[in-house]
Amino acid sequence: MVQLEEDTAQTDAAKRTSDVELNLLSESRLDISEKQRAQKINKNMEEDERVNTKKEIDAYEREMMLTEDVRCGFWIFKGACFQRFATQTTYVLLYGLVGCVFSMTYAYFNGTLTTIEKRFKIPSKNTGIIAIGNNISQMTVSAALSYYAGKGHRPRWI
């Protein structure tokens, strides 16, 4: 009899434990589903913001004033034969080439500056001022160019 009461108590305790575990499991499932719903809502909001931003950009582009001549090129190099070079690949190649030329010019300038310093016995202080002047002039031209390019037709400036 005592054994039967102990078995009944153990089964009741096991049932209570399994009920508690079942409740915890269902609550965690609810938490997960709520998190998933919140993530879906956030994702939908982000998509709506992207769509709105794209619509605003499209509207802005439609309102932009375009000049009559939108061909690529400069000076006399705007002919129809040059328009086949109006691609992203050509732009990247020319941009890289200009960067290499500027780098070579800078290296040549520094190399000749030290040679001139030794040959004419110019103090290092003076050559340092010349080098700094070169850098400051480049920064000034860059600032002025970016200011005027921002007000004008950017693709043409580029």
Short mmCIF file of N, CA, C and O in Angstrom, two decimals, residues 3-132:
data_model
loop_
_atom_site.label_atom_id
_atom_site.label_comp_id
_atom_site.label_asym_id
_atom_site.label_seq_id
_atom_site.Cartn_x
_atom_site.Cartn_y
_atom_site.Cartn_z
N GLN A 3 3.83 1.30 -1.04
CA GLN A 3 4.50 1.30 -2.35
C GLN A 3 3.58 1.94 -3.39
O GLN A 3 4.03 2.72 -4.23
N LEU A 4 2.31 1.65 -3.37
CA LEU A 4 1.33 2.19 -4.31
C LEU A 4 1.21 3.70 -4.14
O LEU A 4 1.15 4.44 -5.12
N GLU A 5 1.22 4.15 -2.89
CA GLU A 5 1.13 5.60 -2.65
C GLU A 5 2.39 6.31 -3.15
O GLU A 5 2.32 7.40 -3.72
N GLU A 6 3.55 5.66 -2.96
CA GLU A 6 4.79 6.26 -3.44
C GLU A 6 4.79 6.34 -4.97
O GLU A 6 5.21 7.33 -5.56
N ASP A 7 4.31 5.26 -5.64
CA ASP A 7 4.25 5.25 -7.10
C ASP A 7 3.30 6.33 -7.61
O ASP A 7 3.57 7.01 -8.60
N THR A 8 2.16 6.48 -6.94
CA THR A 8 1.20 7.50 -7.33
C THR A 8 1.79 8.90 -7.16
O THR A 8 1.62 9.78 -8.01
N ALA A 9 2.50 9.12 -6.08
CA ALA A 9 3.13 10.42 -5.83
C ALA A 9 4.19 10.70 -6.89
O ALA A 9 4.32 11.83 -7.37
N GLN A 10 4.94 9.66 -7.25
CA GLN A 10 5.97 9.85 -8.27
C GLN A 10 5.35 10.16 -9.64
O GLN A 10 5.83 11.01 -10.36
N THR A 11 4.28 9.47 -9.99
CA THR A 11 3.63 9.74 -11.29
C THR A 11 3.01 11.13 -11.30
O THR A 11 3.05 11.83 -12.31
N ASP A 12 2.42 11.55 -10.15
CA ASP A 12 1.85 12.90 -10.07
C ASP A 12 2.96 13.95 -10.23
O ASP A 12 2.80 14.95 -10.93
N ALA A 13 4.08 13.72 -9.59
CA ALA A 13 5.21 14.65 -9.69
C ALA A 13 5.74 14.68 -11.12
O ALA A 13 6.08 15.75 -11.66
N ALA A 14 5.80 13.51 -11.76
CA ALA A 14 6.26 13.44 -13.15
C ALA A 14 5.30 14.18 -14.07
O ALA A 14 5.73 14.89 -14.99
N LYS A 15 3.99 14.04 -13.81
CA LYS A 15 3.00 14.74 -14.63
C LYS A 15 3.13 16.25 -14.46
O LYS A 15 3.07 17.01 -15.41
N ARG A 16 3.32 16.69 -13.20
CA ARG A 16 3.47 18.12 -12.95
C ARG A 16 4.75 18.65 -13.63
O ARG A 16 4.73 19.72 -14.23
N THR A 17 5.82 17.86 -13.54
CA THR A 17 7.07 18.27 -14.19
C THR A 17 6.89 18.35 -15.70
O THR A 17 7.34 19.32 -16.34
N SER A 18 6.22 17.36 -16.29
CA SER A 18 6.01 17.37 -17.73
C SER A 18 5.07 18.51 -18.13
O SER A 18 5.25 19.13 -19.18
N ASP A 19 4.09 18.83 -17.27
CA ASP A 19 3.20 19.97 -17.56
C ASP A 19 3.98 21.28 -17.55
O ASP A 19 3.79 22.14 -18.41
N VAL A 20 4.86 21.42 -16.57
CA VAL A 20 5.68 22.63 -16.48
C VAL A 20 6.59 22.74 -17.70
O VAL A 20 6.72 23.79 -18.32
N GLU A 21 7.23 21.61 -18.07
CA GLU A 21 8.10 21.61 -19.24
C GLU A 21 7.32 21.94 -20.50
O GLU A 21 7.79 22.69 -21.37
N LEU A 22 6.10 21.40 -20.62
CA LEU A 22 5.26 21.67 -21.78
C LEU A 22 4.89 23.16 -21.85
O LEU A 22 4.94 23.78 -22.91
N ASN A 23 4.57 23.75 -20.70
CA ASN A 23 4.26 25.18 -20.66
C ASN A 23 5.47 26.03 -21.06
O ASN A 23 5.34 26.99 -21.82
N LEU A 24 6.64 25.68 -20.52
CA LEU A 24 7.86 26.41 -20.86
C LEU A 24 8.17 26.30 -22.36
O LEU A 24 8.54 27.27 -23.01
N LEU A 25 7.99 25.09 -22.89
CA LEU A 25 8.24 24.87 -24.30
C LEU A 25 7.29 25.68 -25.17
O LEU A 25 7.69 26.32 -26.13
N SER A 26 6.01 25.68 -24.82
CA SER A 26 5.04 26.44 -25.61
C SER A 26 5.31 27.94 -25.49
O SER A 26 5.17 28.69 -26.46
N GLU A 27 5.73 28.41 -24.29
CA GLU A 27 6.06 29.83 -24.14
C GLU A 27 7.28 30.19 -24.97
O GLU A 27 7.32 31.25 -25.61
N SER A 28 8.28 29.31 -25.01
CA SER A 28 9.46 29.61 -25.82
C SER A 28 9.11 29.61 -27.29
O SER A 28 9.64 30.40 -28.07
N ARG A 29 8.19 28.72 -27.70
CA ARG A 29 7.74 28.73 -29.09
C ARG A 29 7.03 30.03 -29.41
O ARG A 29 7.20 30.60 -30.48
N LEU A 30 6.24 30.53 -28.49
CA LEU A 30 5.57 31.81 -28.69
C LEU A 30 6.58 32.93 -28.81
O LEU A 30 6.44 33.82 -29.65
N ASP A 31 7.61 32.89 -27.95
CA ASP A 31 8.65 33.91 -28.01
C ASP A 31 9.34 33.89 -29.36
O ASP A 31 9.60 34.93 -29.97
N ILE A 32 9.66 32.69 -29.85
CA ILE A 32 10.33 32.55 -31.14
C ILE A 32 9.43 33.07 -32.26
O ILE A 32 9.88 33.82 -33.13
N SER A 33 8.15 32.69 -32.22
CA SER A 33 7.25 33.15 -33.28
C SER A 33 7.06 34.66 -33.21
O SER A 33 6.95 35.33 -34.24
N GLU A 34 7.03 35.24 -32.02
CA GLU A 34 6.93 36.69 -31.90
C GLU A 34 8.18 37.36 -32.46
O GLU A 34 8.10 38.39 -33.14
N LYS A 35 9.35 36.78 -32.18
CA LYS A 35 10.59 37.33 -32.72
C LYS A 35 10.59 37.26 -34.25
O LYS A 35 11.01 38.19 -34.92
N GLN A 36 10.11 36.13 -34.78
CA GLN A 36 10.06 35.98 -36.22
C GLN A 36 9.12 37.00 -36.84
O GLN A 36 9.41 37.59 -37.88
N ARG A 37 7.95 37.23 -36.19
CA ARG A 37 7.02 38.22 -36.68
C ARG A 37 7.65 39.61 -36.66
O ARG A 37 7.52 40.38 -37.61
N ALA A 38 8.36 39.93 -35.59
CA ALA A 38 9.02 41.24 -35.48
C ALA A 38 10.09 41.40 -36.57
O ALA A 38 10.22 42.46 -37.18
N GLN A 39 10.84 40.31 -36.84
CA GLN A 39 11.85 40.37 -37.89
C GLN A 39 11.21 40.59 -39.25
O GLN A 39 11.71 41.35 -40.08
N LYS A 40 10.09 39.91 -39.51
CA LYS A 40 9.39 40.09 -40.78
C LYS A 40 8.88 41.51 -40.94
O LYS A 40 8.98 42.12 -42.00
N ILE A 41 8.36 42.07 -39.85
CA ILE A 41 7.85 43.45 -39.90
C ILE A 41 8.99 44.41 -40.19
O ILE A 41 8.87 45.31 -41.02
N ASN A 42 10.13 44.22 -39.51
CA ASN A 42 11.29 45.08 -39.74
C ASN A 42 11.79 44.97 -41.18
O ASN A 42 12.15 45.96 -41.80
N LYS A 43 11.82 43.74 -41.69
CA LYS A 43 12.26 43.52 -43.05
C LYS A 43 11.33 44.22 -44.04
O LYS A 43 11.79 44.88 -44.98
N ASN A 44 10.01 44.12 -43.81
CA ASN A 44 9.06 44.79 -44.69
C ASN A 44 9.21 46.30 -44.63
O ASN A 44 9.10 46.99 -45.64
N MET A 45 9.47 46.83 -43.42
CA MET A 45 9.66 48.28 -43.28
C MET A 45 10.90 48.73 -44.03
O MET A 45 10.89 49.77 -44.69
N GLU A 46 11.99 47.94 -43.96
CA GLU A 46 13.22 48.29 -44.68
C GLU A 46 12.98 48.28 -46.18
O GLU A 46 13.46 49.15 -46.90
N GLU A 47 12.22 47.29 -46.68
CA GLU A 47 11.92 47.24 -48.10
C GLU A 47 11.10 48.45 -48.52
O GLU A 47 11.34 49.04 -49.58
N ASP A 48 10.12 48.83 -47.71
CA ASP A 48 9.31 50.00 -48.02
C ASP A 48 10.17 51.26 -48.06
O ASP A 48 10.00 52.11 -48.94
N GLU A 49 11.13 51.38 -47.12
CA GLU A 49 12.02 52.54 -47.12
C GLU A 49 12.88 52.57 -48.37
O GLU A 49 13.09 53.62 -48.96
N ARG A 50 13.38 51.39 -48.80
CA ARG A 50 14.19 51.32 -50.01
C ARG A 50 13.37 51.72 -51.23
O ARG A 50 13.84 52.45 -52.09
N VAL A 51 12.13 51.24 -51.29
CA VAL A 51 11.26 51.57 -52.43
C VAL A 51 10.98 53.07 -52.44
O VAL A 51 11.03 53.71 -53.48
N ASN A 52 10.68 53.65 -51.26
CA ASN A 52 10.42 55.08 -51.19
C ASN A 52 11.65 55.88 -51.61
O ASN A 52 11.53 56.87 -52.32
N THR A 53 12.82 55.46 -51.15
CA THR A 53 14.05 56.15 -51.52
C THR A 53 14.28 56.07 -53.02
O THR A 53 14.64 57.06 -53.65
N LYS A 54 14.05 54.90 -53.60
CA LYS A 54 14.23 54.75 -55.05
C LYS A 54 13.24 55.62 -55.79
O LYS A 54 13.59 56.26 -56.78
N LYS A 55 11.99 55.71 -55.32
CA LYS A 55 11.01 56.57 -55.97
C LYS A 55 11.42 58.03 -55.88
O LYS A 55 11.27 58.78 -56.84
N GLU A 56 11.97 58.44 -54.74
CA GLU A 56 12.42 59.82 -54.60
C GLU A 56 13.57 60.13 -55.54
O GLU A 56 13.61 61.19 -56.16
N ILE A 57 14.50 59.18 -55.66
CA ILE A 57 15.64 59.38 -56.57
C ILE A 57 15.15 59.47 -58.01
O ILE A 57 15.59 60.33 -58.78
N ASP A 58 14.23 58.57 -58.40
CA ASP A 58 13.70 58.61 -59.76
C ASP A 58 13.00 59.93 -60.04
O ASP A 58 13.15 60.51 -61.12
N ALA A 59 12.22 60.42 -59.06
CA ALA A 59 11.53 61.70 -59.24
C ALA A 59 12.53 62.84 -59.39
O ALA A 59 12.36 63.73 -60.22
N TYR A 60 13.59 62.81 -58.59
CA TYR A 60 14.62 63.85 -58.66
C TYR A 60 15.31 63.83 -60.02
O TYR A 60 15.56 64.87 -60.62
N GLU A 61 15.60 62.63 -60.53
CA GLU A 61 16.26 62.52 -61.84
C GLU A 61 15.36 63.03 -62.96
O GLU A 61 15.85 63.62 -63.92
N ARG A 62 14.04 62.80 -62.84
CA ARG A 62 13.12 63.30 -63.87
C ARG A 62 13.06 64.83 -63.87
O ARG A 62 12.87 65.45 -64.90
N GLU A 63 13.23 65.44 -62.69
CA GLU A 63 13.15 66.89 -62.58
C GLU A 63 14.45 67.60 -62.95
O GLU A 63 14.45 68.81 -63.15
N MET A 64 15.56 66.86 -63.05
CA MET A 64 16.86 67.47 -63.34
C MET A 64 16.87 68.09 -64.73
O MET A 64 16.32 67.54 -65.68
N MET A 65 17.51 69.24 -64.80
CA MET A 65 17.66 69.91 -66.09
C MET A 65 18.83 69.26 -66.84
O MET A 65 19.93 69.15 -66.29
N LEU A 66 18.60 68.86 -68.06
CA LEU A 66 19.66 68.31 -68.88
C LEU A 66 20.01 69.31 -69.97
O LEU A 66 19.14 69.99 -70.52
N THR A 67 21.27 69.38 -70.28
CA THR A 67 21.68 70.25 -71.37
C THR A 67 21.45 69.52 -72.69
O THR A 67 21.23 68.30 -72.71
N GLU A 68 21.54 70.24 -73.76
CA GLU A 68 21.30 69.62 -75.06
C GLU A 68 22.38 68.61 -75.42
O GLU A 68 22.10 67.55 -75.94
N ASP A 69 23.61 68.94 -75.14
CA ASP A 69 24.73 68.10 -75.53
C ASP A 69 25.12 67.20 -74.37
O ASP A 69 25.71 67.66 -73.40
N VAL A 70 24.78 65.92 -74.46
CA VAL A 70 25.11 64.98 -73.38
C VAL A 70 26.11 63.93 -73.84
O VAL A 70 26.25 62.89 -73.21
N ARG A 71 26.80 64.22 -74.93
CA ARG A 71 27.79 63.27 -75.41
C ARG A 71 29.02 63.30 -74.51
O ARG A 71 29.36 64.32 -73.92
N CYS A 72 29.69 62.17 -74.43
CA CYS A 72 30.91 62.08 -73.64
C CYS A 72 32.08 62.63 -74.44
O CYS A 72 32.11 62.55 -75.66
N GLY A 73 33.04 63.17 -73.73
CA GLY A 73 34.24 63.69 -74.36
C GLY A 73 34.50 65.11 -73.92
O GLY A 73 33.78 65.68 -73.11
N PHE A 74 35.55 65.72 -74.48
CA PHE A 74 35.88 67.10 -74.19
C PHE A 74 36.51 67.73 -75.43
O PHE A 74 37.02 67.05 -76.32
N TRP A 75 36.43 69.04 -75.50
CA TRP A 75 36.98 69.85 -76.55
C TRP A 75 36.58 69.31 -77.92
O TRP A 75 35.39 69.24 -78.21
N ILE A 76 37.54 68.90 -78.77
CA ILE A 76 37.17 68.40 -80.10
C ILE A 76 36.95 66.89 -80.09
O ILE A 76 36.60 66.30 -81.11
N PHE A 77 37.12 66.26 -78.94
CA PHE A 77 37.00 64.80 -78.84
C PHE A 77 35.60 64.39 -78.41
O PHE A 77 35.42 63.63 -77.46
N LYS A 78 34.57 64.91 -79.11
CA LYS A 78 33.18 64.55 -78.80
C LYS A 78 32.49 63.90 -79.98
O LYS A 78 31.28 63.78 -79.99
N GLY A 79 33.21 63.48 -80.95
CA GLY A 79 32.63 62.91 -82.16
C GLY A 79 31.95 61.57 -81.90
O GLY A 79 32.10 60.94 -80.85
N ALA A 80 31.20 61.13 -82.90
CA ALA A 80 30.47 59.87 -82.80
C ALA A 80 31.43 58.68 -82.64
O ALA A 80 31.11 57.70 -81.96
N CYS A 81 32.62 58.79 -83.24
CA CYS A 81 33.57 57.68 -83.14
C CYS A 81 34.10 57.52 -81.70
O CYS A 81 34.51 56.43 -81.32
N PHE A 82 34.07 58.60 -80.91
CA PHE A 82 34.56 58.51 -79.53
C PHE A 82 33.50 58.01 -78.55
O PHE A 82 33.82 57.66 -77.43
N GLN A 83 32.24 57.98 -78.99
CA GLN A 83 31.16 57.60 -78.08
C GLN A 83 31.20 56.11 -77.73
O GLN A 83 30.66 55.70 -76.72
N ARG A 84 31.86 55.32 -78.54
CA ARG A 84 31.97 53.90 -78.21
C ARG A 84 32.87 53.67 -76.99
O ARG A 84 32.85 52.61 -76.37
N PHE A 85 33.67 54.68 -76.64
CA PHE A 85 34.53 54.59 -75.45
C PHE A 85 33.82 55.08 -74.19
O PHE A 85 34.41 55.11 -73.12
N ALA A 86 32.56 55.47 -74.30
CA ALA A 86 31.81 55.98 -73.16
C ALA A 86 31.24 54.82 -72.36
O ALA A 86 30.03 54.60 -72.28
N THR A 87 32.14 54.05 -71.73
CA THR A 87 31.73 52.90 -70.92
C THR A 87 32.41 52.97 -69.56
O THR A 87 33.36 53.73 -69.37
N GLN A 88 31.91 52.17 -68.66
CA GLN A 88 32.50 52.13 -67.32
C GLN A 88 33.92 51.58 -67.37
O GLN A 88 34.79 52.05 -66.63
N THR A 89 34.16 50.62 -68.21
CA THR A 89 35.50 50.03 -68.31
C THR A 89 36.52 51.08 -68.75
O THR A 89 37.60 51.18 -68.17
N THR A 90 36.15 51.87 -69.76
CA THR A 90 37.05 52.91 -70.23
C THR A 90 37.31 53.93 -69.14
O THR A 90 38.44 54.39 -68.94
N TYR A 91 36.25 54.29 -68.42
CA TYR A 91 36.40 55.25 -67.32
C TYR A 91 37.39 54.73 -66.28
O TYR A 91 38.29 55.46 -65.85
N VAL A 92 37.22 53.49 -65.86
CA VAL A 92 38.11 52.91 -64.84
C VAL A 92 39.54 52.85 -65.35
O VAL A 92 40.49 53.17 -64.61
N LEU A 93 39.73 52.46 -66.60
CA LEU A 93 41.09 52.41 -67.17
C LEU A 93 41.73 53.80 -67.21
O LEU A 93 42.89 53.97 -66.81
N LEU A 94 40.98 54.80 -67.68
CA LEU A 94 41.54 56.15 -67.75
C LEU A 94 41.80 56.72 -66.36
O LEU A 94 42.80 57.40 -66.13
N TYR A 95 40.90 56.44 -65.43
CA TYR A 95 41.08 56.91 -64.05
C TYR A 95 42.34 56.30 -63.44
O TYR A 95 43.12 56.97 -62.77
N GLY A 96 42.54 55.01 -63.68
CA GLY A 96 43.75 54.34 -63.19
C GLY A 96 45.00 54.88 -63.85
O GLY A 96 46.04 55.07 -63.20
N LEU A 97 44.92 55.15 -65.15
CA LEU A 97 46.07 55.71 -65.87
C LEU A 97 46.43 57.09 -65.34
O LEU A 97 47.61 57.39 -65.11
N VAL A 98 45.43 57.93 -65.10
CA VAL A 98 45.68 59.27 -64.56
C VAL A 98 46.29 59.16 -63.16
O VAL A 98 47.22 59.89 -62.81
N GLY A 99 45.79 58.22 -62.35
CA GLY A 99 46.36 58.01 -61.02
C GLY A 99 47.82 57.59 -61.08
O GLY A 99 48.65 58.07 -60.29
N CYS A 100 48.14 56.71 -62.03
CA CYS A 100 49.55 56.29 -62.19
C CYS A 100 50.43 57.46 -62.63
O CYS A 100 51.54 57.61 -62.12
N VAL A 101 49.94 58.29 -63.55
CA VAL A 101 50.71 59.44 -64.01
C VAL A 101 50.95 60.41 -62.85
O VAL A 101 52.06 60.91 -62.66
N PHE A 102 49.92 60.66 -62.05
CA PHE A 102 50.10 61.55 -60.89
C PHE A 102 51.10 60.96 -59.89
O PHE A 102 51.92 61.68 -59.32
N SER A 103 51.04 59.66 -59.67
CA SER A 103 51.99 59.02 -58.75
C SER A 103 53.42 59.12 -59.27
O SER A 103 54.34 59.40 -58.51
N MET A 104 53.58 58.90 -60.57
CA MET A 104 54.92 59.02 -61.16
C MET A 104 55.43 60.45 -61.07
O MET A 104 56.61 60.68 -60.79
N THR A 105 54.55 61.41 -61.30
CA THR A 105 54.94 62.82 -61.21
C THR A 105 55.39 63.16 -59.80
O THR A 105 56.41 63.85 -59.60
N TYR A 106 54.63 62.68 -58.81
CA TYR A 106 54.98 62.95 -57.42
C TYR A 106 56.33 62.33 -57.06
O TYR A 106 57.17 62.96 -56.42
N ALA A 107 56.54 61.09 -57.49
CA ALA A 107 57.82 60.42 -57.21
C ALA A 107 58.97 61.15 -57.90
O ALA A 107 60.04 61.34 -57.31
N TYR A 108 58.77 61.57 -59.15
CA TYR A 108 59.80 62.29 -59.87
C TYR A 108 60.11 63.62 -59.19
O TYR A 108 61.28 64.02 -59.06
N PHE A 109 59.07 64.31 -58.75
CA PHE A 109 59.24 65.59 -58.07
C PHE A 109 60.09 65.42 -56.81
O PHE A 109 61.04 66.17 -56.58
N ASN A 110 59.76 64.43 -56.01
CA ASN A 110 60.53 64.20 -54.78
C ASN A 110 61.97 63.78 -55.08
O ASN A 110 62.91 64.19 -54.39
N GLY A 111 62.15 62.97 -56.09
CA GLY A 111 63.50 62.54 -56.46
C GLY A 111 64.36 63.68 -56.95
O GLY A 111 65.53 63.81 -56.56
N THR A 112 63.81 64.51 -57.81
CA THR A 112 64.59 65.64 -58.32
C THR A 112 64.81 66.69 -57.25
O THR A 112 65.83 67.39 -57.28
N LEU A 113 63.88 66.81 -56.33
CA LEU A 113 64.03 67.81 -55.27
C LEU A 113 65.25 67.50 -54.41
O LEU A 113 66.04 68.39 -54.08
N THR A 114 65.43 66.24 -54.08
CA THR A 114 66.60 65.88 -53.27
C THR A 114 67.89 66.04 -54.07
O THR A 114 68.93 66.44 -53.54
N THR A 115 67.83 65.73 -55.37
CA THR A 115 69.01 65.92 -56.22
C THR A 115 69.39 67.39 -56.32
O THR A 115 70.57 67.76 -56.21
N ILE A 116 68.39 68.24 -56.52
CA ILE A 116 68.65 69.69 -56.60
C ILE A 116 69.18 70.20 -55.26
O ILE A 116 70.08 71.06 -55.22
N GLU A 117 68.65 69.66 -54.17
CA GLU A 117 69.11 70.06 -52.84
C GLU A 117 70.60 69.77 -52.68
O GLU A 117 71.36 70.61 -52.18
N LYS A 118 71.03 68.59 -53.11
CA LYS A 118 72.44 68.23 -52.97
C LYS A 118 73.32 69.02 -53.94
O LYS A 118 74.41 69.47 -53.58
N ARG A 119 72.85 69.17 -55.17
CA ARG A 119 73.67 69.81 -56.19
C ARG A 119 73.92 71.29 -55.91
O ARG A 119 75.03 71.80 -56.07
N PHE A 120 72.87 71.99 -55.51
CA PHE A 120 72.99 73.43 -55.28
C PHE A 120 73.15 73.79 -53.81
O PHE A 120 73.09 74.97 -53.46
N LYS A 121 73.29 72.78 -52.98
CA LYS A 121 73.50 72.97 -51.54
C LYS A 121 72.41 73.84 -50.91
O LYS A 121 72.67 74.78 -50.17
N ILE A 122 71.16 73.48 -51.26
CA ILE A 122 69.99 74.17 -50.70
C ILE A 122 69.68 73.52 -49.35
O ILE A 122 69.68 72.29 -49.24
N PRO A 123 69.41 74.30 -48.32
CA PRO A 123 69.09 73.69 -47.02
C PRO A 123 67.82 72.83 -47.08
O PRO A 123 66.89 73.11 -47.84
N SER A 124 67.79 71.81 -46.26
CA SER A 124 66.64 70.90 -46.22
C SER A 124 65.36 71.63 -45.82
O SER A 124 64.26 71.24 -46.23
N LYS A 125 65.50 72.66 -45.03
CA LYS A 125 64.34 73.44 -44.61
C LYS A 125 63.64 74.05 -45.83
O LYS A 125 62.42 74.01 -45.95
N ASN A 126 64.42 74.60 -46.76
CA ASN A 126 63.84 75.21 -47.96
C ASN A 126 63.18 74.17 -48.86
O ASN A 126 62.11 74.41 -49.42
N THR A 127 63.82 73.03 -49.05
CA THR A 127 63.20 71.99 -49.88
C THR A 127 61.95 71.43 -49.23
O THR A 127 61.00 71.05 -49.92
N GLY A 128 61.94 71.38 -47.91
CA GLY A 128 60.72 70.96 -47.19
C GLY A 128 59.59 71.93 -47.43
O GLY A 128 58.43 71.52 -47.64
N ILE A 129 59.90 73.22 -47.42
CA ILE A 129 58.87 74.23 -47.70
C ILE A 129 58.36 74.08 -49.13
O ILE A 129 57.16 74.21 -49.39
N ILE A 130 59.24 73.78 -50.07
CA ILE A 130 58.83 73.56 -51.46
C ILE A 130 57.90 72.36 -51.56
O ILE A 130 56.86 72.40 -52.23
N ALA A 131 58.25 71.27 -50.89
CA ALA A 131 57.42 70.06 -50.92
C ALA A 131 56.05 70.32 -50.30
O ALA A 131 55.02 69.89 -50.83
N ILE A 132 56.04 71.03 -49.16
CA ILE A 132 54.77 71.34 -48.51
C ILE A 132 53.94 72.27 -49.40
O ILE A 132 52.71 72.12 -49.50
#
